[in-house]
Tab-separated table of N, CA and C in Angstrom:
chain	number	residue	atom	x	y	z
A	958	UNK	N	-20.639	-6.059	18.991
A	958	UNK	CA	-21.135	-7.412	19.167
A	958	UNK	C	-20.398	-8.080	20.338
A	959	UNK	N	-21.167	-8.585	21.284
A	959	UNK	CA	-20.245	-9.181	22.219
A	959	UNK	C	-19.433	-10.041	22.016
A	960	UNK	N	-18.748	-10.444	22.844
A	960	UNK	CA	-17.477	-11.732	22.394
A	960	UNK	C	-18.215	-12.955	22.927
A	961	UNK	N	-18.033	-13.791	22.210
A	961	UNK	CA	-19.003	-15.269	21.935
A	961	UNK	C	-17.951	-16.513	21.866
A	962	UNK	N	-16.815	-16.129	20.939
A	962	UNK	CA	-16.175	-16.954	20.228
A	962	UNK	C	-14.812	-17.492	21.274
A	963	UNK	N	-14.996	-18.940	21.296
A	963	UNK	CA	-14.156	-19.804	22.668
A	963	UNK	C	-12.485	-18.668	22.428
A	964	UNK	N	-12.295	-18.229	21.147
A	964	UNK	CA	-10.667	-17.927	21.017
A	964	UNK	C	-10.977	-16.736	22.307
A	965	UNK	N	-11.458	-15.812	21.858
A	965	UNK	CA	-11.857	-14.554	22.634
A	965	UNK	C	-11.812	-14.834	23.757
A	966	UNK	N	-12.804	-15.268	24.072
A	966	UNK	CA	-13.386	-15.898	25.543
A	966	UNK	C	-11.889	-16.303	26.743
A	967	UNK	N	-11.078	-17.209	25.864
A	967	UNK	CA	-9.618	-17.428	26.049
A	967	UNK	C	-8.813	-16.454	26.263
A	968	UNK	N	-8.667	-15.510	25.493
A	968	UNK	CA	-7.423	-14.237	25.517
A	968	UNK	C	-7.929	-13.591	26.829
A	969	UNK	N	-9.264	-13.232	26.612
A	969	UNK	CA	-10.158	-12.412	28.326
A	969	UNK	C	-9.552	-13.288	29.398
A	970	UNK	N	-9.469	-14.580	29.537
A	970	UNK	CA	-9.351	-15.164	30.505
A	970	UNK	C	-7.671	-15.078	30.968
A	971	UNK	N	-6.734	-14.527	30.177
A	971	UNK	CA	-5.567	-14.536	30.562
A	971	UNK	C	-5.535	-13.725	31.246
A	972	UNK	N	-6.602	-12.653	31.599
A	972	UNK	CA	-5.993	-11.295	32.047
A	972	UNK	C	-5.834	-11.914	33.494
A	973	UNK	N	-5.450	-10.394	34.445
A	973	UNK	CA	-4.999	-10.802	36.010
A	973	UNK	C	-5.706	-10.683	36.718
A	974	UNK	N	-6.480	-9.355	36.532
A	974	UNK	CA	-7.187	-8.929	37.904
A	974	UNK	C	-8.698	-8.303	37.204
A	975	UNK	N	-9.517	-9.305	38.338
A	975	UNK	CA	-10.780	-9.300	38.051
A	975	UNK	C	-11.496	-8.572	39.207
A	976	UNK	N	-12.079	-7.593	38.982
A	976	UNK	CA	-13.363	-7.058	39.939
A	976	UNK	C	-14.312	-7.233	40.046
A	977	UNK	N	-15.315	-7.976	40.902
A	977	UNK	CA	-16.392	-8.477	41.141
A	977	UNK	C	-17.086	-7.873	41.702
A	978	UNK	N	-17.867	-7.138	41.297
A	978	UNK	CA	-19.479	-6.157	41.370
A	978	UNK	C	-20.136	-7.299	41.971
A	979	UNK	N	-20.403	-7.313	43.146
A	979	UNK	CA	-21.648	-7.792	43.937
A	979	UNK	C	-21.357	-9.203	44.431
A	980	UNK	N	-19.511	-9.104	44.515
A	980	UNK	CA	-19.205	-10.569	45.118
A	980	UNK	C	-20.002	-10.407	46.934
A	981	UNK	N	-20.307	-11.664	47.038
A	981	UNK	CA	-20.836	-12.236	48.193
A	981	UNK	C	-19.909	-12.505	49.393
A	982	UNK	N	-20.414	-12.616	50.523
A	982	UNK	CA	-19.572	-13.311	51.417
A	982	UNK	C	-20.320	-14.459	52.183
A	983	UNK	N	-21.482	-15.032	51.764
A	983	UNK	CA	-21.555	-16.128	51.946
A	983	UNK	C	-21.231	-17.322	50.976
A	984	UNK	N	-20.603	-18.438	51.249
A	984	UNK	CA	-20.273	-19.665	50.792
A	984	UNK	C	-21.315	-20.301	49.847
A	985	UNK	N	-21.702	-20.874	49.217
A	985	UNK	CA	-22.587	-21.949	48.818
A	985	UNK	C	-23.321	-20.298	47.588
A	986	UNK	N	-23.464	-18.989	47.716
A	986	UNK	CA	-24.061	-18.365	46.752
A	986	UNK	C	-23.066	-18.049	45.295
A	987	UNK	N	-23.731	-18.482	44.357
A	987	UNK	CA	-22.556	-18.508	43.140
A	987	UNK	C	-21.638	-17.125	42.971
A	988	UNK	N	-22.201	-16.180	43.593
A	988	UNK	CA	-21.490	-14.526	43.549
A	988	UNK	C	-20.664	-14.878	45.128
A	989	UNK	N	-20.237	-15.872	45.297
A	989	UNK	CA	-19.185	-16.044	46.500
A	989	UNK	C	-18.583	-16.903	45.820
A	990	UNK	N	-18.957	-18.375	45.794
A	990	UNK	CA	-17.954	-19.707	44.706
A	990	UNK	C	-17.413	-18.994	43.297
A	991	UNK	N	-17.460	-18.767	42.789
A	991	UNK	CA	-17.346	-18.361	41.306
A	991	UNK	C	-15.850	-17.511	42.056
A	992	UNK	N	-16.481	-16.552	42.292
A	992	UNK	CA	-14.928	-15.441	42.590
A	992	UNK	C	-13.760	-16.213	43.028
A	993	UNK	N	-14.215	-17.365	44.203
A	993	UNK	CA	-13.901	-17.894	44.895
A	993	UNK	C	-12.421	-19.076	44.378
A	994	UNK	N	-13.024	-19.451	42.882
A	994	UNK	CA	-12.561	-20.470	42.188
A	994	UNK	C	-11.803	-19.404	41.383
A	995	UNK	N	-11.744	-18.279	41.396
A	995	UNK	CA	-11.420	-17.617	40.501
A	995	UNK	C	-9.893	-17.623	40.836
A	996	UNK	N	-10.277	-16.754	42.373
A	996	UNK	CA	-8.891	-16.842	43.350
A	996	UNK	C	-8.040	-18.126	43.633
A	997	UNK	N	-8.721	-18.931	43.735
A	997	UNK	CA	-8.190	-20.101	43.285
A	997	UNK	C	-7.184	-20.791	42.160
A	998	UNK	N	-7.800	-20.052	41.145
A	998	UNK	CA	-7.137	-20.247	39.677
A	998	UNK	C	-5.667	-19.473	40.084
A	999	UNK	N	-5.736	-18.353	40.253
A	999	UNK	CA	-4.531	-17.398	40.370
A	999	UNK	C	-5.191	-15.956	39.902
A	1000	UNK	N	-6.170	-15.641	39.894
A	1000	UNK	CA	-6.897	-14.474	39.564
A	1000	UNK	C	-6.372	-13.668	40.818
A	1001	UNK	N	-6.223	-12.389	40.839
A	1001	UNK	CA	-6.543	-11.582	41.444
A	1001	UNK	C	-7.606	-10.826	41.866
A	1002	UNK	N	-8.673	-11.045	42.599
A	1002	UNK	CA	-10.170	-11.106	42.900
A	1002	UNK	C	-10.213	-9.962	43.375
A	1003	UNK	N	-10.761	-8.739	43.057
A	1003	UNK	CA	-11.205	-7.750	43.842
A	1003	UNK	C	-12.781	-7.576	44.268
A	1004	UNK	N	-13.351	-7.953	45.539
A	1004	UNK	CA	-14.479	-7.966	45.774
A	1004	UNK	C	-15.150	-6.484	46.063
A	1005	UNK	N	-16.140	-6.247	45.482
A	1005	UNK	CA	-16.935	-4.942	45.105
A	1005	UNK	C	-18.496	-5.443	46.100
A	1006	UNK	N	-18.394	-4.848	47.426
A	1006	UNK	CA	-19.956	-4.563	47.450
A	1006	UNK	C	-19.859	-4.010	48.711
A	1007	UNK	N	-20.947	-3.259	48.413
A	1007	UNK	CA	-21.248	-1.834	49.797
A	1007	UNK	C	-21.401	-2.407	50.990
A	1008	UNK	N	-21.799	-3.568	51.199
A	1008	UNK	CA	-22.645	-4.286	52.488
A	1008	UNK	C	-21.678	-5.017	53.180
A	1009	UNK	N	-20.161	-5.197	52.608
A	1009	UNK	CA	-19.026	-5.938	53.517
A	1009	UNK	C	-17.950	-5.312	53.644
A	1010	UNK	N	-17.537	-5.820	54.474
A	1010	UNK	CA	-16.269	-5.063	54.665
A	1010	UNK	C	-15.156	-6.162	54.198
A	1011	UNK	N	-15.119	-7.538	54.024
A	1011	UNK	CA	-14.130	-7.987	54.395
A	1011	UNK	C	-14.602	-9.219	53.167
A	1012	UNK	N	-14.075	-9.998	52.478
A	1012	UNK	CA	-14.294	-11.406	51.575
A	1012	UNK	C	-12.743	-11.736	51.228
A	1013	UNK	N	-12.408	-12.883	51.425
A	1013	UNK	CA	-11.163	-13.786	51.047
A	1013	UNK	C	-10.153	-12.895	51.484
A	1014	UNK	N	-10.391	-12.545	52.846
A	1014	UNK	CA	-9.340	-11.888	53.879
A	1014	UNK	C	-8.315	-10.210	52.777
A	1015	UNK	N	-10.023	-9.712	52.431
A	1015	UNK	CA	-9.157	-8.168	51.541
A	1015	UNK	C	-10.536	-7.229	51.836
A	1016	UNK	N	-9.946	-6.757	52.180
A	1016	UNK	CA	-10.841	-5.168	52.239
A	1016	UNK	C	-11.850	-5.115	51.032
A	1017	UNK	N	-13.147	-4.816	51.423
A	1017	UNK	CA	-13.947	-4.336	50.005
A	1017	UNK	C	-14.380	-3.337	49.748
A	1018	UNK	N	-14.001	-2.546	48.779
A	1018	UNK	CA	-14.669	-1.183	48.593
A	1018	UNK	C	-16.058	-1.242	48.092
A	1019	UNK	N	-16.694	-0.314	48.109
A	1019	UNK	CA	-18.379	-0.297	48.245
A	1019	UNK	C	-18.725	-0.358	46.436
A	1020	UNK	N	-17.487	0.526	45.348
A	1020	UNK	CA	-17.958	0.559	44.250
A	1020	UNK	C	-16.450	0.349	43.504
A	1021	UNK	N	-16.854	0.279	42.074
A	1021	UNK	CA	-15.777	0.813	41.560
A	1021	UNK	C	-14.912	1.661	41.361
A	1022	UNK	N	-15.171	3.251	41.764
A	1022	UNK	CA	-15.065	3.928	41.962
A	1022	UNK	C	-13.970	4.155	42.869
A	1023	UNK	N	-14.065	3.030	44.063
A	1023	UNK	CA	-13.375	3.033	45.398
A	1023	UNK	C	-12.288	2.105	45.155
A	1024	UNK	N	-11.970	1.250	44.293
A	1024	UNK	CA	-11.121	0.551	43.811
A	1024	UNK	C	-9.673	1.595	43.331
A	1025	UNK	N	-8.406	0.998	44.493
A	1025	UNK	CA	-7.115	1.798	44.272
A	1025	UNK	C	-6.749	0.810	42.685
A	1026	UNK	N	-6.581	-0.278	42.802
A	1026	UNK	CA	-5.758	-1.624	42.209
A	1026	UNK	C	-6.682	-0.780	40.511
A	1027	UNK	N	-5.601	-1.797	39.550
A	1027	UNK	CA	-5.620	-1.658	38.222
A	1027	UNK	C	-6.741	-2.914	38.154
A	1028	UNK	N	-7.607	-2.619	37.162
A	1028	UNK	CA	-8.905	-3.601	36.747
A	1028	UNK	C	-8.689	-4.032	35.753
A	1029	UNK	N	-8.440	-5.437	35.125
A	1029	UNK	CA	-8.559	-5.974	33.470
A	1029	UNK	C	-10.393	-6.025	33.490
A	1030	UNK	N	-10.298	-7.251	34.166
A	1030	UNK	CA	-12.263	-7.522	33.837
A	1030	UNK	C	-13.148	-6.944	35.286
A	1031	UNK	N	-13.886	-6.372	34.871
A	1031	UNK	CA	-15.208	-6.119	35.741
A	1031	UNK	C	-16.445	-7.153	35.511
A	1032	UNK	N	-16.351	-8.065	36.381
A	1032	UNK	CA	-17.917	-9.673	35.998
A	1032	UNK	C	-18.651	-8.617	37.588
A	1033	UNK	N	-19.606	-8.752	36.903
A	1033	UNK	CA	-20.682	-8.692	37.559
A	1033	UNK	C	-22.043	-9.490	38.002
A	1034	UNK	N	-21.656	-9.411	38.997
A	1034	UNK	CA	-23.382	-10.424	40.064
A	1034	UNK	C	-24.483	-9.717	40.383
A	1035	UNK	N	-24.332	-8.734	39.821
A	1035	UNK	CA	-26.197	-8.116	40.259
A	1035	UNK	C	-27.060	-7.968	39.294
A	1036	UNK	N	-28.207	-7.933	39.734
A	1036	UNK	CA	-29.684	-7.803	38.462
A	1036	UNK	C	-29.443	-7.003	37.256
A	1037	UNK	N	-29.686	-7.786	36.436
A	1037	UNK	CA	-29.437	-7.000	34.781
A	1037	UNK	C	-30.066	-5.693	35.140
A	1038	UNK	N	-30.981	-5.140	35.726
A	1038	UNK	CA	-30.925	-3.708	35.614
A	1038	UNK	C	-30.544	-2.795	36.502
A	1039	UNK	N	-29.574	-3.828	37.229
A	1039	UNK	CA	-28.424	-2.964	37.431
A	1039	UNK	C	-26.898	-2.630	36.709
A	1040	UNK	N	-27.277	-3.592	35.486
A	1040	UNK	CA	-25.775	-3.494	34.756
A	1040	UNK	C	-25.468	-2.075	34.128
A	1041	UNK	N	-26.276	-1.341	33.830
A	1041	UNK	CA	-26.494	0.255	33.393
A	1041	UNK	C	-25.738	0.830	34.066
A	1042	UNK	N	-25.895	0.962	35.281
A	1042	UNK	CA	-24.842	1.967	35.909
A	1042	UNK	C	-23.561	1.111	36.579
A	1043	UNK	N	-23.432	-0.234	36.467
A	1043	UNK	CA	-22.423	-0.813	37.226
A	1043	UNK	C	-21.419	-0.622	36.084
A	1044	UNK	N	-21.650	-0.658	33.928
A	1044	UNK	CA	-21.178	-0.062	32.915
A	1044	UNK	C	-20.769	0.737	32.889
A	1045	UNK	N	-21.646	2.244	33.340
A	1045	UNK	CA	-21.423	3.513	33.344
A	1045	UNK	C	-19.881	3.758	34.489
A	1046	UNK	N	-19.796	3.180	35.480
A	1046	UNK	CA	-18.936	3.110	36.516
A	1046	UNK	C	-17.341	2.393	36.146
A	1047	UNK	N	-17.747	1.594	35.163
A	1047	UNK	CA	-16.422	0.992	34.844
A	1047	UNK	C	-15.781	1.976	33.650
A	1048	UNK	N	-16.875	2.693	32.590
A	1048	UNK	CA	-16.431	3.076	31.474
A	1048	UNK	C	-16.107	4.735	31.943
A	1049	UNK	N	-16.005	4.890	33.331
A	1049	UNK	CA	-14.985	6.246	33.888
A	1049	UNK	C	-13.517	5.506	33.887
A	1050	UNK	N	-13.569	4.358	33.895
A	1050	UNK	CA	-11.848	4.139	34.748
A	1050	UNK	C	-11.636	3.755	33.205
A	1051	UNK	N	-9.888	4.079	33.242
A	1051	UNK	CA	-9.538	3.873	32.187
A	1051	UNK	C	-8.567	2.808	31.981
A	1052	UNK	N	-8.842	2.066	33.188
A	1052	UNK	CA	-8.038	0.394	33.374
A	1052	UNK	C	-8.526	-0.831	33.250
A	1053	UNK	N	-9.948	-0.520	32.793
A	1053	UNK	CA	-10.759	-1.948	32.460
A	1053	UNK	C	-11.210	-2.104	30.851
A	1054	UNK	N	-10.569	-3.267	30.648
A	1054	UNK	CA	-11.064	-3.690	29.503
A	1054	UNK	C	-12.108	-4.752	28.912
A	1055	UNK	N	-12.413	-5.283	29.914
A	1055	UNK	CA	-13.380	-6.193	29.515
A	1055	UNK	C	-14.708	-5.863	30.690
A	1056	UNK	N	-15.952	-6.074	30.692
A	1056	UNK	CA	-17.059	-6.255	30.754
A	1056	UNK	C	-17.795	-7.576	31.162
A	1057	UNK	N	-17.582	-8.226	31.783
A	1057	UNK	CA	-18.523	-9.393	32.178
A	1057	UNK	C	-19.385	-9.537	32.867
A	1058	UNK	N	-20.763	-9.831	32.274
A	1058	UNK	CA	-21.939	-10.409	32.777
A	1058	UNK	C	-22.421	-11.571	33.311
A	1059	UNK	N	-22.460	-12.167	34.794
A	1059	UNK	CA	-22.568	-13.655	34.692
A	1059	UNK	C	-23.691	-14.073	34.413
A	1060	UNK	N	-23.895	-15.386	34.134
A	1060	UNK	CA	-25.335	-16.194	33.799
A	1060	UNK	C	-25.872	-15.996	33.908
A	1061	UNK	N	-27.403	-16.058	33.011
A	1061	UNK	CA	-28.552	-14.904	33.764
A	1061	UNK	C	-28.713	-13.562	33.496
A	1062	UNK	N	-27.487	-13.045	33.464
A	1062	UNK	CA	-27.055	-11.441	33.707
A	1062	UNK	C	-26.445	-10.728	32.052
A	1063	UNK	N	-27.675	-9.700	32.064
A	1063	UNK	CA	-27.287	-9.373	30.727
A	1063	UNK	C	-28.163	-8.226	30.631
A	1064	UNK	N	-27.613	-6.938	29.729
A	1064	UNK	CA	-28.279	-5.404	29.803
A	1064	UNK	C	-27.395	-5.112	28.124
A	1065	UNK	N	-28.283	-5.401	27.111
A	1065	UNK	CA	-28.143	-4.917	25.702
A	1065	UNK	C	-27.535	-3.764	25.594
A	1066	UNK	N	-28.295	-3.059	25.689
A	1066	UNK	CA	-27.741	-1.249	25.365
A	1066	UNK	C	-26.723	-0.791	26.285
A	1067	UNK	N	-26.130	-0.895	27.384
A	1067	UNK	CA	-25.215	-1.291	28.277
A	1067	UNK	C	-24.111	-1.413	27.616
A	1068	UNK	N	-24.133	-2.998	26.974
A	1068	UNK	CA	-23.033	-3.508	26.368
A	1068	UNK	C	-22.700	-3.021	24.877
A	1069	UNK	N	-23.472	-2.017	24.597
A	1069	UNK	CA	-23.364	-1.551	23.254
A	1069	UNK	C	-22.263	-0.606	23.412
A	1070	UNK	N	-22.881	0.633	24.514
A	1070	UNK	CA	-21.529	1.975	25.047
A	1070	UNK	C	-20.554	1.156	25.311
A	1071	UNK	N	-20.325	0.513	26.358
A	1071	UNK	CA	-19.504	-0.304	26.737
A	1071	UNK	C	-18.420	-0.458	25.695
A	1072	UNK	N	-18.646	-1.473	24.023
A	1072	UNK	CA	-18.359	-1.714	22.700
A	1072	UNK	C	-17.885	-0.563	21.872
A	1073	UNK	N	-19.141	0.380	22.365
A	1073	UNK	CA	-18.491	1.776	21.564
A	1073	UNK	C	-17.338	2.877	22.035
A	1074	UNK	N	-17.286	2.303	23.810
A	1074	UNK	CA	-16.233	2.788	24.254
A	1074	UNK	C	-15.263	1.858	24.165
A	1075	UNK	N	-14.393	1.002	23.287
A	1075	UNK	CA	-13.853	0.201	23.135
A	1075	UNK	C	-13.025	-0.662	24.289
A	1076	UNK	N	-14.658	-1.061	24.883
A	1076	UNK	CA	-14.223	-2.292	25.759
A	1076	UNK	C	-14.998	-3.539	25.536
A	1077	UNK	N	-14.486	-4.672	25.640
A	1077	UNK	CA	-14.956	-6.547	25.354
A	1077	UNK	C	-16.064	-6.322	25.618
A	1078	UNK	N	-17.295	-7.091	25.426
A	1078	UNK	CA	-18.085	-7.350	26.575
A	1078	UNK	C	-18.355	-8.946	26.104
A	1079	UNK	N	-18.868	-9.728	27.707
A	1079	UNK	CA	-19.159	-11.135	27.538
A	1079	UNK	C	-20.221	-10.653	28.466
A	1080	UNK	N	-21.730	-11.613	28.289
A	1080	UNK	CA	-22.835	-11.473	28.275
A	1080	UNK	C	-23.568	-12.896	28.421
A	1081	UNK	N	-23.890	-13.017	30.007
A	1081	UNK	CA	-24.729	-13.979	30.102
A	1081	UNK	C	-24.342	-15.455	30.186
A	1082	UNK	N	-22.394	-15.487	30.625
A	1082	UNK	CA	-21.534	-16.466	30.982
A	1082	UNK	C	-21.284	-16.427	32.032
A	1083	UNK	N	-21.003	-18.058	32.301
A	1083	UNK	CA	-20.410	-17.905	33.781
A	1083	UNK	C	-18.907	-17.717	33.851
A	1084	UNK	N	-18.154	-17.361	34.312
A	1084	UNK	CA	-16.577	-17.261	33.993
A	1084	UNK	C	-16.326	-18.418	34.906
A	1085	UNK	N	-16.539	-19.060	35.735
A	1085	UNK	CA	-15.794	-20.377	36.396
A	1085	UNK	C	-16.201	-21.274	35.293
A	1086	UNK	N	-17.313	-21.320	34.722
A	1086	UNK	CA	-17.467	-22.529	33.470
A	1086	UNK	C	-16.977	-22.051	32.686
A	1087	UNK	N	-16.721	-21.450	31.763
A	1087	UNK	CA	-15.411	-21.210	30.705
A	1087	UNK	C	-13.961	-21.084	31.597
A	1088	UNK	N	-13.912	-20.840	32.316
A	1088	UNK	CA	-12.401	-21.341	32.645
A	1088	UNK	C	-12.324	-23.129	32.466
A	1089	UNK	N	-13.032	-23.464	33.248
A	1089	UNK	CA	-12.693	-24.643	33.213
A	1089	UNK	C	-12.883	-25.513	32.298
A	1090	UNK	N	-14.197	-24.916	31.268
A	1090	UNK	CA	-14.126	-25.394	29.801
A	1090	UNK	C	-12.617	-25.266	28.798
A	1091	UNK	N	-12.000	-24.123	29.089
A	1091	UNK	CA	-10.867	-23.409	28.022
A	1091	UNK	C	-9.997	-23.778	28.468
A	1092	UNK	N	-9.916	-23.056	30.040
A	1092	UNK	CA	-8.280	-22.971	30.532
A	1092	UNK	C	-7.415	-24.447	31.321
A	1093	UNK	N	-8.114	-24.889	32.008
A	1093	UNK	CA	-8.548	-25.737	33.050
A	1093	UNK	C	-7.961	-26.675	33.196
């Protein structure tokens, strides 16, 4: 069952380092602000996407896969049917524990392996609005 409950939601949010599947590098698109505020907070932002080389002055690797750094949460910005294999990609590494889907963004059976491989999943949140709802 995904994690729903504000306590949960809270403990996820302590972690350090977040990888962002399909962060942006333009300004004003929420898969750029969101990360953006993240880094802001004190997150450690790792930006994930094939098409840049460069977001908040750090190198981006194309996948997860290509990621040296240790992962707590993997949030993801691309089309729910891409969350299938952006899942499948996190549940090789054995440094991520949580699963995040932002707003909008959500793949059921996904988040089930995900659960059964005993990792969090949050589903269809924004993580800059619960930070700033919880932590803030």
């Amino acid at each position: 069952m995904p994690v729903d409950t504000a306590a949960e939601i809270e403990e996820i949010l302590e972690s350090d380092t977040i990888a962002v599947v399909g962060c942006s590098s333009t300004p004003g698109k929420a898969a750029h602000d969101v990360p953006k505020y993240l880094l802001d907070h004190g997150y450690d932002v790792i930006p994930v996407n094939p098409y840049a080389e460069e977001i908040f002055g750090r190198e981006v690797p194309d996948s997860l896969a290509d990621v040296e750094d240790e992962i707590d949460v993997v949030c993801i910005f691309r089309p729910s049917e891409e969350v299938s294999g952006i899942v499948d990609a996190a549940l090789e590494r054995d440094d991520v524990d949580v699963i995040w889907t932002q707003q909008g963004i959500r793949d059921d059976e996904a988040a089930a392996r995900a659960e059964t491989a005993g990792r969090a999943v949050v589903q269809d949140r924004c993580m800059k609005v619960q930070h700033r709802r919880l932590v803030a």
